[in-house]
Amino acid sequence: MRVALACDHGGLPLKQAVKEALAAAPSEVIDLGTDSPESVDYPDFAHKAVELFLKGECDRIVLICGTGVGMSIYANRFRGVRGALCSEPYTARMSRMHNDANCLILGGRVIGPGIAAEIVDVWMRTPFEGGRHAARLAMIDGLPGKIKDPSNR
Ligand code: RB5
């Protein structure tokens, strides 16, 4: 599985642990930055990952900012992106089983590397249950206001 990974300066301290957990999943990680502690704008980095995903160049997205909130708001504006902000493994597991989450968002100032690695591990290996949950997702994907074309943000 190919996973696009992006963070801002608030997410940078967690990135290495997340990268290692993704590699162990195993998955191919496409690291889109940032790589420096200098302040950057999280929408720019979320966008790099969303763009790859919507072009079909990766299967999943992992985003990290300070709280995970900004990245989460951004990613969920796009049709077909189902982002789950998780700070413990239970939500990560359920986000796969019930929501078919294809984008995991973490808060680099909220959780530490150990919990982050557990979240990534469970999120990567839990399948979607389908059935009634698929019908509910179909109700969300077509909502007006969701952006279809990533070049049109
Ligand atoms: C950056 O200081 C911080 O605002 C950002 O990482 C994120 O937490 C926003 O939601």
Short mmCIF file of N, CA and C and ligand atoms in Angstrom, two decimals:
data_model
loop_
_atom_site.label_atom_id
_atom_site.label_comp_id
_atom_site.label_asym_id
_atom_site.label_seq_id
_atom_site.Cartn_x
_atom_site.Cartn_y
_atom_site.Cartn_z
N MET A 1 0.85 -1.20 0.00
CA MET A 1 0.00 0.00 0.00
C MET A 1 0.88 1.25 0.00
N ARG A 2 0.49 2.24 -0.81
CA ARG A 2 1.26 3.49 -0.86
C ARG A 2 0.58 4.53 0.03
N VAL A 3 1.33 5.12 0.93
CA VAL A 3 0.76 6.09 1.88
C VAL A 3 1.47 7.43 1.75
N ALA A 4 0.70 8.49 1.49
CA ALA A 4 1.26 9.84 1.45
C ALA A 4 1.26 10.39 2.87
N LEU A 5 2.41 10.85 3.32
CA LEU A 5 2.58 11.35 4.69
C LEU A 5 2.98 12.82 4.63
N ALA A 6 2.23 13.68 5.34
CA ALA A 6 2.58 15.10 5.36
C ALA A 6 2.35 15.66 6.76
N CYS A 7 3.18 16.62 7.14
CA CYS A 7 3.03 17.26 8.45
C CYS A 7 3.42 18.72 8.35
N ASP A 8 3.04 19.49 9.38
CA ASP A 8 3.58 20.85 9.50
C ASP A 8 4.61 20.82 10.63
N HIS A 9 5.08 21.99 11.05
CA HIS A 9 6.10 22.05 12.10
C HIS A 9 5.57 21.48 13.42
N GLY A 10 4.25 21.60 13.66
CA GLY A 10 3.66 21.06 14.90
C GLY A 10 3.61 19.54 14.90
N GLY A 11 3.61 18.95 13.71
CA GLY A 11 3.55 17.50 13.59
C GLY A 11 4.91 16.85 13.42
N LEU A 12 5.90 17.70 13.10
CA LEU A 12 7.24 17.15 12.78
C LEU A 12 7.82 16.23 13.87
N PRO A 13 7.70 16.58 15.18
CA PRO A 13 8.30 15.72 16.19
C PRO A 13 7.77 14.28 16.18
N LEU A 14 6.56 14.09 15.63
CA LEU A 14 5.96 12.74 15.61
C LEU A 14 6.25 12.02 14.31
N LYS A 15 6.75 12.74 13.33
CA LYS A 15 6.79 12.14 11.97
C LYS A 15 7.66 10.90 11.89
N GLN A 16 8.82 10.90 12.53
CA GLN A 16 9.72 9.76 12.37
C GLN A 16 9.07 8.48 12.90
N ALA A 17 8.42 8.56 14.06
CA ALA A 17 7.77 7.37 14.65
C ALA A 17 6.65 6.88 13.74
N VAL A 18 5.91 7.80 13.16
CA VAL A 18 4.80 7.44 12.27
C VAL A 18 5.35 6.78 11.01
N LYS A 19 6.42 7.34 10.51
CA LYS A 19 7.05 6.80 9.29
C LYS A 19 7.52 5.36 9.52
N GLU A 20 8.11 5.13 10.69
CA GLU A 20 8.60 3.78 11.00
C GLU A 20 7.43 2.81 11.14
N ALA A 21 6.35 3.25 11.77
CA ALA A 21 5.18 2.38 11.94
C ALA A 21 4.55 2.07 10.59
N LEU A 22 4.53 3.05 9.70
CA LEU A 22 3.97 2.82 8.36
C LEU A 22 4.84 1.84 7.59
N ALA A 23 6.14 1.99 7.70
CA ALA A 23 7.05 1.09 6.98
C ALA A 23 6.88 -0.34 7.50
N ALA A 24 6.62 -0.48 8.80
CA ALA A 24 6.45 -1.81 9.40
C ALA A 24 5.11 -2.43 9.05
N ALA A 25 4.19 -1.65 8.54
CA ALA A 25 2.79 -2.11 8.32
C ALA A 25 2.62 -3.35 7.44
N PRO A 26 3.31 -3.55 6.30
CA PRO A 26 4.27 -2.67 5.68
C PRO A 26 3.58 -1.81 4.63
N SER A 27 4.17 -0.64 4.37
CA SER A 27 3.65 0.20 3.29
C SER A 27 4.79 1.03 2.72
N GLU A 28 4.53 1.55 1.54
CA GLU A 28 5.50 2.42 0.90
C GLU A 28 5.12 3.84 1.28
N VAL A 29 6.03 4.56 1.93
CA VAL A 29 5.72 5.91 2.42
C VAL A 29 6.22 6.96 1.43
N ILE A 30 5.32 7.87 1.07
CA ILE A 30 5.72 9.01 0.24
C ILE A 30 5.74 10.21 1.18
N ASP A 31 6.93 10.64 1.57
CA ASP A 31 7.07 11.72 2.57
C ASP A 31 7.05 13.07 1.87
N LEU A 32 6.00 13.84 2.14
CA LEU A 32 5.80 15.13 1.46
C LEU A 32 6.23 16.32 2.31
N GLY A 33 6.98 16.06 3.39
CA GLY A 33 7.42 17.15 4.26
C GLY A 33 6.36 17.51 5.28
N THR A 34 6.60 18.54 6.05
CA THR A 34 7.77 19.37 6.11
C THR A 34 8.90 18.64 6.83
N ASP A 35 10.12 19.13 6.63
CA ASP A 35 11.26 18.46 7.26
C ASP A 35 12.03 19.39 8.17
N SER A 36 11.49 20.61 8.35
CA SER A 36 12.20 21.58 9.18
C SER A 36 11.25 22.12 10.25
N PRO A 37 11.80 22.52 11.41
CA PRO A 37 10.94 23.04 12.48
C PRO A 37 10.42 24.45 12.21
N GLU A 38 10.83 25.03 11.11
CA GLU A 38 10.36 26.37 10.72
C GLU A 38 8.84 26.35 10.51
N SER A 39 8.19 27.44 10.91
CA SER A 39 6.73 27.51 10.82
C SER A 39 6.26 27.48 9.35
N VAL A 40 5.29 26.60 9.08
CA VAL A 40 4.69 26.49 7.73
C VAL A 40 3.18 26.46 7.90
N ASP A 41 2.46 26.53 6.78
CA ASP A 41 1.00 26.53 6.82
C ASP A 41 0.47 25.12 6.55
N TYR A 42 -0.26 24.56 7.54
CA TYR A 42 -0.70 23.17 7.38
C TYR A 42 -1.57 22.92 6.15
N PRO A 43 -2.40 23.90 5.67
CA PRO A 43 -3.19 23.58 4.47
C PRO A 43 -2.32 23.23 3.25
N ASP A 44 -1.14 23.88 3.16
CA ASP A 44 -0.26 23.58 2.02
C ASP A 44 0.20 22.13 2.04
N PHE A 45 0.49 21.63 3.23
CA PHE A 45 1.02 20.26 3.32
C PHE A 45 -0.10 19.23 3.23
N ALA A 46 -1.26 19.55 3.80
CA ALA A 46 -2.41 18.65 3.64
C ALA A 46 -2.75 18.54 2.16
N HIS A 47 -2.65 19.68 1.48
CA HIS A 47 -3.02 19.70 0.06
C HIS A 47 -2.13 18.80 -0.79
N LYS A 48 -0.84 18.79 -0.50
CA LYS A 48 0.09 17.94 -1.28
C LYS A 48 -0.38 16.49 -1.22
N ALA A 49 -0.77 16.04 -0.03
CA ALA A 49 -1.18 14.65 0.15
C ALA A 49 -2.54 14.38 -0.49
N VAL A 50 -3.48 15.29 -0.30
CA VAL A 50 -4.82 15.14 -0.88
C VAL A 50 -4.74 15.07 -2.41
N GLU A 51 -3.90 15.91 -2.96
CA GLU A 51 -3.74 15.95 -4.42
C GLU A 51 -3.25 14.60 -4.96
N LEU A 52 -2.24 14.04 -4.30
CA LEU A 52 -1.73 12.72 -4.73
C LEU A 52 -2.83 11.68 -4.64
N PHE A 53 -3.57 11.73 -3.52
CA PHE A 53 -4.63 10.75 -3.30
C PHE A 53 -5.71 10.85 -4.38
N LEU A 54 -6.14 12.06 -4.66
CA LEU A 54 -7.24 12.23 -5.62
C LEU A 54 -6.79 11.93 -7.06
N LYS A 55 -5.47 11.99 -7.28
CA LYS A 55 -4.94 11.60 -8.60
C LYS A 55 -4.73 10.09 -8.68
N GLY A 56 -4.97 9.39 -7.57
CA GLY A 56 -4.80 7.93 -7.57
C GLY A 56 -3.35 7.51 -7.42
N GLU A 57 -2.50 8.42 -6.93
CA GLU A 57 -1.07 8.09 -6.82
C GLU A 57 -0.69 7.54 -5.45
N CYS A 58 -1.67 7.48 -4.56
CA CYS A 58 -1.43 6.78 -3.29
C CYS A 58 -2.77 6.19 -2.85
N ASP A 59 -2.70 5.24 -1.90
CA ASP A 59 -3.92 4.56 -1.45
C ASP A 59 -4.48 5.20 -0.18
N ARG A 60 -3.60 5.76 0.63
CA ARG A 60 -4.04 6.37 1.89
C ARG A 60 -3.20 7.60 2.20
N ILE A 61 -3.72 8.36 3.16
CA ILE A 61 -3.05 9.60 3.58
C ILE A 61 -2.85 9.55 5.10
N VAL A 62 -1.72 10.03 5.56
CA VAL A 62 -1.52 10.28 7.00
C VAL A 62 -1.03 11.72 7.15
N LEU A 63 -1.73 12.49 7.98
CA LEU A 63 -1.42 13.90 8.19
C LEU A 63 -1.15 14.16 9.67
N ILE A 64 -0.19 15.01 9.96
CA ILE A 64 0.11 15.36 11.36
C ILE A 64 0.31 16.86 11.47
N CYS A 65 -0.44 17.49 12.37
CA CYS A 65 -0.15 18.88 12.73
C CYS A 65 -0.13 18.94 14.25
N GLY A 66 -0.18 20.13 14.83
CA GLY A 66 -0.05 20.24 16.29
C GLY A 66 -1.15 19.47 17.01
N THR A 67 -2.40 19.79 16.67
CA THR A 67 -3.54 19.10 17.29
C THR A 67 -4.16 18.05 16.38
N GLY A 68 -3.90 18.17 15.10
CA GLY A 68 -4.58 17.33 14.10
C GLY A 68 -5.85 17.98 13.58
N VAL A 69 -6.30 19.03 14.26
CA VAL A 69 -7.59 19.63 13.89
C VAL A 69 -7.53 20.35 12.54
N GLY A 70 -6.52 21.18 12.34
CA GLY A 70 -6.43 21.92 11.09
C GLY A 70 -6.32 21.00 9.88
N MET A 71 -5.46 20.00 9.99
CA MET A 71 -5.28 19.03 8.90
C MET A 71 -6.60 18.30 8.63
N SER A 72 -7.31 18.00 9.71
CA SER A 72 -8.57 17.27 9.61
C SER A 72 -9.63 18.09 8.89
N ILE A 73 -9.75 19.35 9.27
CA ILE A 73 -10.72 20.24 8.62
C ILE A 73 -10.40 20.33 7.13
N TYR A 74 -9.12 20.49 6.83
CA TYR A 74 -8.73 20.65 5.42
C TYR A 74 -9.04 19.39 4.61
N ALA A 75 -8.56 18.25 5.08
CA ALA A 75 -8.69 17.01 4.30
C ALA A 75 -10.15 16.64 4.05
N ASN A 76 -11.00 16.89 5.03
CA ASN A 76 -12.40 16.47 4.91
C ASN A 76 -13.25 17.37 4.00
N ARG A 77 -12.63 18.40 3.44
CA ARG A 77 -13.36 19.23 2.46
C ARG A 77 -13.45 18.53 1.10
N PHE A 78 -12.63 17.50 0.90
CA PHE A 78 -12.51 16.90 -0.43
C PHE A 78 -13.36 15.64 -0.55
N ARG A 79 -14.09 15.56 -1.65
CA ARG A 79 -14.96 14.42 -1.89
C ARG A 79 -14.12 13.15 -2.02
N GLY A 80 -14.49 12.15 -1.25
CA GLY A 80 -13.77 10.87 -1.34
C GLY A 80 -12.70 10.73 -0.27
N VAL A 81 -12.33 11.86 0.36
CA VAL A 81 -11.35 11.78 1.45
C VAL A 81 -12.15 11.61 2.75
N ARG A 82 -11.85 10.57 3.47
CA ARG A 82 -12.52 10.32 4.75
C ARG A 82 -11.46 10.33 5.85
N GLY A 83 -11.32 11.50 6.46
CA GLY A 83 -10.26 11.70 7.43
C GLY A 83 -10.73 11.46 8.86
N ALA A 84 -9.92 10.72 9.61
CA ALA A 84 -10.24 10.43 11.02
C ALA A 84 -9.12 10.95 11.91
N LEU A 85 -9.48 11.88 12.79
CA LEU A 85 -8.52 12.40 13.77
C LEU A 85 -8.53 11.46 14.97
N CYS A 86 -7.43 10.82 15.24
CA CYS A 86 -7.38 9.78 16.27
C CYS A 86 -6.29 10.07 17.31
N SER A 87 -6.66 9.88 18.57
CA SER A 87 -5.63 10.00 19.61
C SER A 87 -5.54 8.74 20.47
N GLU A 88 -6.24 7.70 20.05
CA GLU A 88 -6.09 6.38 20.71
C GLU A 88 -6.50 5.28 19.70
N PRO A 89 -6.04 4.05 19.94
CA PRO A 89 -6.23 2.98 18.96
C PRO A 89 -7.70 2.56 18.73
N TYR A 90 -8.57 2.71 19.74
CA TYR A 90 -9.97 2.29 19.55
C TYR A 90 -10.62 3.08 18.41
N THR A 91 -10.48 4.39 18.46
CA THR A 91 -11.07 5.22 17.41
C THR A 91 -10.44 4.90 16.05
N ALA A 92 -9.15 4.64 16.06
CA ALA A 92 -8.46 4.31 14.80
C ALA A 92 -9.05 3.03 14.20
N ARG A 93 -9.29 2.03 15.05
CA ARG A 93 -9.85 0.75 14.57
C ARG A 93 -11.26 0.96 14.05
N MET A 94 -12.08 1.68 14.83
CA MET A 94 -13.47 1.89 14.40
C MET A 94 -13.55 2.76 13.15
N SER A 95 -12.60 3.66 12.99
CA SER A 95 -12.61 4.52 11.80
C SER A 95 -12.38 3.71 10.53
N ARG A 96 -11.72 2.58 10.66
CA ARG A 96 -11.56 1.67 9.52
C ARG A 96 -12.80 0.78 9.38
N MET A 97 -13.26 0.18 10.48
CA MET A 97 -14.37 -0.78 10.41
C MET A 97 -15.67 -0.14 9.98
N HIS A 98 -15.98 1.04 10.51
CA HIS A 98 -17.28 1.67 10.26
C HIS A 98 -17.23 2.81 9.26
N ASN A 99 -16.09 3.48 9.16
CA ASN A 99 -16.03 4.69 8.32
C ASN A 99 -15.15 4.54 7.10
N ASP A 100 -14.48 3.41 6.98
CA ASP A 100 -13.55 3.19 5.86
C ASP A 100 -12.62 4.40 5.71
N ALA A 101 -12.14 4.90 6.84
CA ALA A 101 -11.28 6.09 6.80
C ALA A 101 -10.05 5.82 5.94
N ASN A 102 -9.81 6.72 4.99
CA ASN A 102 -8.63 6.55 4.12
C ASN A 102 -7.58 7.61 4.42
N CYS A 103 -7.85 8.39 5.45
CA CYS A 103 -6.92 9.45 5.85
C CYS A 103 -6.87 9.47 7.38
N LEU A 104 -5.69 9.25 7.92
CA LEU A 104 -5.50 9.26 9.38
C LEU A 104 -4.84 10.57 9.75
N ILE A 105 -5.39 11.23 10.78
CA ILE A 105 -4.82 12.50 11.21
C ILE A 105 -4.43 12.39 12.69
N LEU A 106 -3.24 12.88 12.99
CA LEU A 106 -2.70 12.79 14.35
C LEU A 106 -2.26 14.16 14.84
N GLY A 107 -2.30 14.35 16.14
CA GLY A 107 -1.84 15.60 16.75
C GLY A 107 -0.46 15.40 17.36
N GLY A 108 0.53 16.04 16.77
CA GLY A 108 1.91 15.88 17.23
C GLY A 108 2.17 16.47 18.61
N ARG A 109 1.25 17.38 19.05
CA ARG A 109 1.42 17.96 20.39
C ARG A 109 0.43 17.33 21.37
N VAL A 110 -0.26 16.30 20.91
CA VAL A 110 -1.31 15.66 21.73
C VAL A 110 -0.88 14.27 22.19
N ILE A 111 -0.31 13.50 21.28
CA ILE A 111 0.09 12.13 21.61
C ILE A 111 1.59 11.95 21.42
N GLY A 112 2.12 10.91 22.04
CA GLY A 112 3.54 10.60 21.92
C GLY A 112 3.77 9.52 20.87
N PRO A 113 5.05 9.21 20.63
CA PRO A 113 5.39 8.27 19.56
C PRO A 113 4.88 6.84 19.79
N GLY A 114 4.77 6.41 21.04
CA GLY A 114 4.31 5.04 21.31
C GLY A 114 2.86 4.85 20.92
N ILE A 115 1.99 5.77 21.34
CA ILE A 115 0.57 5.70 21.01
C ILE A 115 0.40 5.89 19.50
N ALA A 116 1.17 6.81 18.94
CA ALA A 116 1.07 7.06 17.49
C ALA A 116 1.37 5.77 16.72
N ALA A 117 2.39 5.04 17.13
CA ALA A 117 2.77 3.81 16.43
C ALA A 117 1.65 2.77 16.55
N GLU A 118 1.03 2.67 17.73
CA GLU A 118 -0.09 1.71 17.91
C GLU A 118 -1.27 2.09 17.03
N ILE A 119 -1.57 3.40 16.99
CA ILE A 119 -2.68 3.89 16.16
C ILE A 119 -2.44 3.54 14.69
N VAL A 120 -1.24 3.84 14.23
CA VAL A 120 -0.91 3.58 12.82
C VAL A 120 -1.03 2.08 12.53
N ASP A 121 -0.51 1.27 13.43
CA ASP A 121 -0.51 -0.18 13.22
C ASP A 121 -1.95 -0.71 13.09
N VAL A 122 -2.82 -0.34 14.01
CA VAL A 122 -4.20 -0.84 13.99
C VAL A 122 -4.96 -0.27 12.80
N TRP A 123 -4.70 0.98 12.49
CA TRP A 123 -5.40 1.64 11.38
C TRP A 123 -5.01 1.01 10.04
N MET A 124 -3.76 0.62 9.92
CA MET A 124 -3.30 0.03 8.65
C MET A 124 -3.82 -1.39 8.46
N ARG A 125 -4.03 -2.12 9.58
CA ARG A 125 -4.40 -3.52 9.34
C ARG A 125 -5.87 -3.83 9.57
N THR A 126 -6.71 -2.87 9.90
CA THR A 126 -8.13 -3.16 10.13
C THR A 126 -8.93 -2.96 8.85
N PRO A 127 -9.70 -3.98 8.43
CA PRO A 127 -10.51 -3.82 7.21
C PRO A 127 -11.84 -3.11 7.47
N PHE A 128 -12.42 -2.61 6.40
CA PHE A 128 -13.76 -1.99 6.43
C PHE A 128 -14.80 -3.10 6.49
N GLU A 129 -15.85 -2.90 7.29
CA GLU A 129 -16.90 -3.93 7.42
C GLU A 129 -17.92 -3.88 6.29
N GLY A 130 -18.04 -2.75 5.62
CA GLY A 130 -19.02 -2.65 4.51
C GLY A 130 -20.45 -2.69 5.01
N GLY A 131 -21.36 -3.26 4.19
CA GLY A 131 -22.77 -3.40 4.57
C GLY A 131 -23.43 -2.08 4.87
N ARG A 132 -24.10 -1.98 6.02
CA ARG A 132 -24.83 -0.75 6.36
C ARG A 132 -23.90 0.46 6.43
N HIS A 133 -22.64 0.20 6.74
CA HIS A 133 -21.69 1.32 6.84
C HIS A 133 -21.39 1.92 5.47
N ALA A 134 -21.39 1.08 4.44
CA ALA A 134 -21.15 1.57 3.08
C ALA A 134 -22.28 2.48 2.64
N ALA A 135 -23.51 2.11 2.99
CA ALA A 135 -24.67 2.93 2.62
C ALA A 135 -24.58 4.30 3.30
N ARG A 136 -24.12 4.32 4.52
CA ARG A 136 -24.01 5.60 5.25
C ARG A 136 -22.92 6.48 4.63
N LEU A 137 -21.84 5.84 4.22
CA LEU A 137 -20.76 6.63 3.59
C LEU A 137 -21.23 7.23 2.27
N ALA A 138 -22.05 6.50 1.55
CA ALA A 138 -22.57 7.01 0.27
C ALA A 138 -23.40 8.27 0.51
N MET A 139 -24.01 8.37 1.68
CA MET A 139 -24.80 9.57 2.01
C MET A 139 -23.90 10.79 2.20
N ILE A 140 -22.64 10.56 2.55
CA ILE A 140 -21.72 11.67 2.83
C ILE A 140 -20.97 12.09 1.57
N ASP A 141 -20.53 11.10 0.78
CA ASP A 141 -19.65 11.40 -0.35
C ASP A 141 -20.24 12.37 -1.37
N GLY A 142 -21.56 12.33 -1.54
CA GLY A 142 -22.15 13.19 -2.56
C GLY A 142 -22.58 14.57 -2.05
N LEU A 143 -22.24 14.89 -0.82
CA LEU A 143 -22.71 16.16 -0.25
C LEU A 143 -22.24 17.37 -1.06
N PRO A 144 -23.12 18.34 -1.29
CA PRO A 144 -22.69 19.54 -2.00
C PRO A 144 -21.64 20.30 -1.16
N GLY A 145 -20.77 20.98 -1.85
CA GLY A 145 -19.75 21.75 -1.13
C GLY A 145 -18.44 21.01 -1.02
N LYS A 146 -18.47 19.70 -1.25
CA LYS A 146 -17.22 18.94 -1.21
C LYS A 146 -16.45 19.21 -2.50
N ILE A 147 -15.17 19.41 -2.39
CA ILE A 147 -14.36 19.75 -3.56
C ILE A 147 -13.96 18.46 -4.30
N LYS A 148 -14.21 18.46 -5.63
CA LYS A 148 -13.87 17.28 -6.43
C LYS A 148 -12.50 17.43 -7.07
N ASP A 149 -12.19 18.65 -7.50
CA ASP A 149 -10.95 18.87 -8.24
C ASP A 149 -9.94 19.54 -7.31
N PRO A 150 -8.84 18.85 -6.98
CA PRO A 150 -7.90 19.42 -6.01
C PRO A 150 -7.19 20.67 -6.51
N SER A 151 -7.20 20.92 -7.84
CA SER A 151 -6.53 22.13 -8.33
C SER A 151 -7.43 23.34 -8.14
N ASN A 152 -8.63 23.10 -7.65
CA ASN A 152 -9.65 24.13 -7.51
C ASN A 152 -9.93 24.43 -6.04
N ARG A 153 -8.90 24.55 -5.21
CA ARG A 153 -9.14 24.71 -3.77
C ARG A 153 -9.46 26.15 -3.38
C1 RB5 B 1 0.63 25.33 14.33
O1 RB5 B 1 1.07 26.13 15.37
C2 RB5 B 1 -0.72 24.71 14.67
O2 RB5 B 1 -1.71 25.69 14.64
C3 RB5 B 1 -1.05 23.59 13.70
O3 RB5 B 1 -0.02 22.64 13.76
C4 RB5 B 1 -2.33 22.82 13.98
O4 RB5 B 1 -2.40 22.39 15.29
C5 RB5 B 1 -3.57 23.45 13.52
O5 RB5 B 1 -4.66 22.90 13.65
#
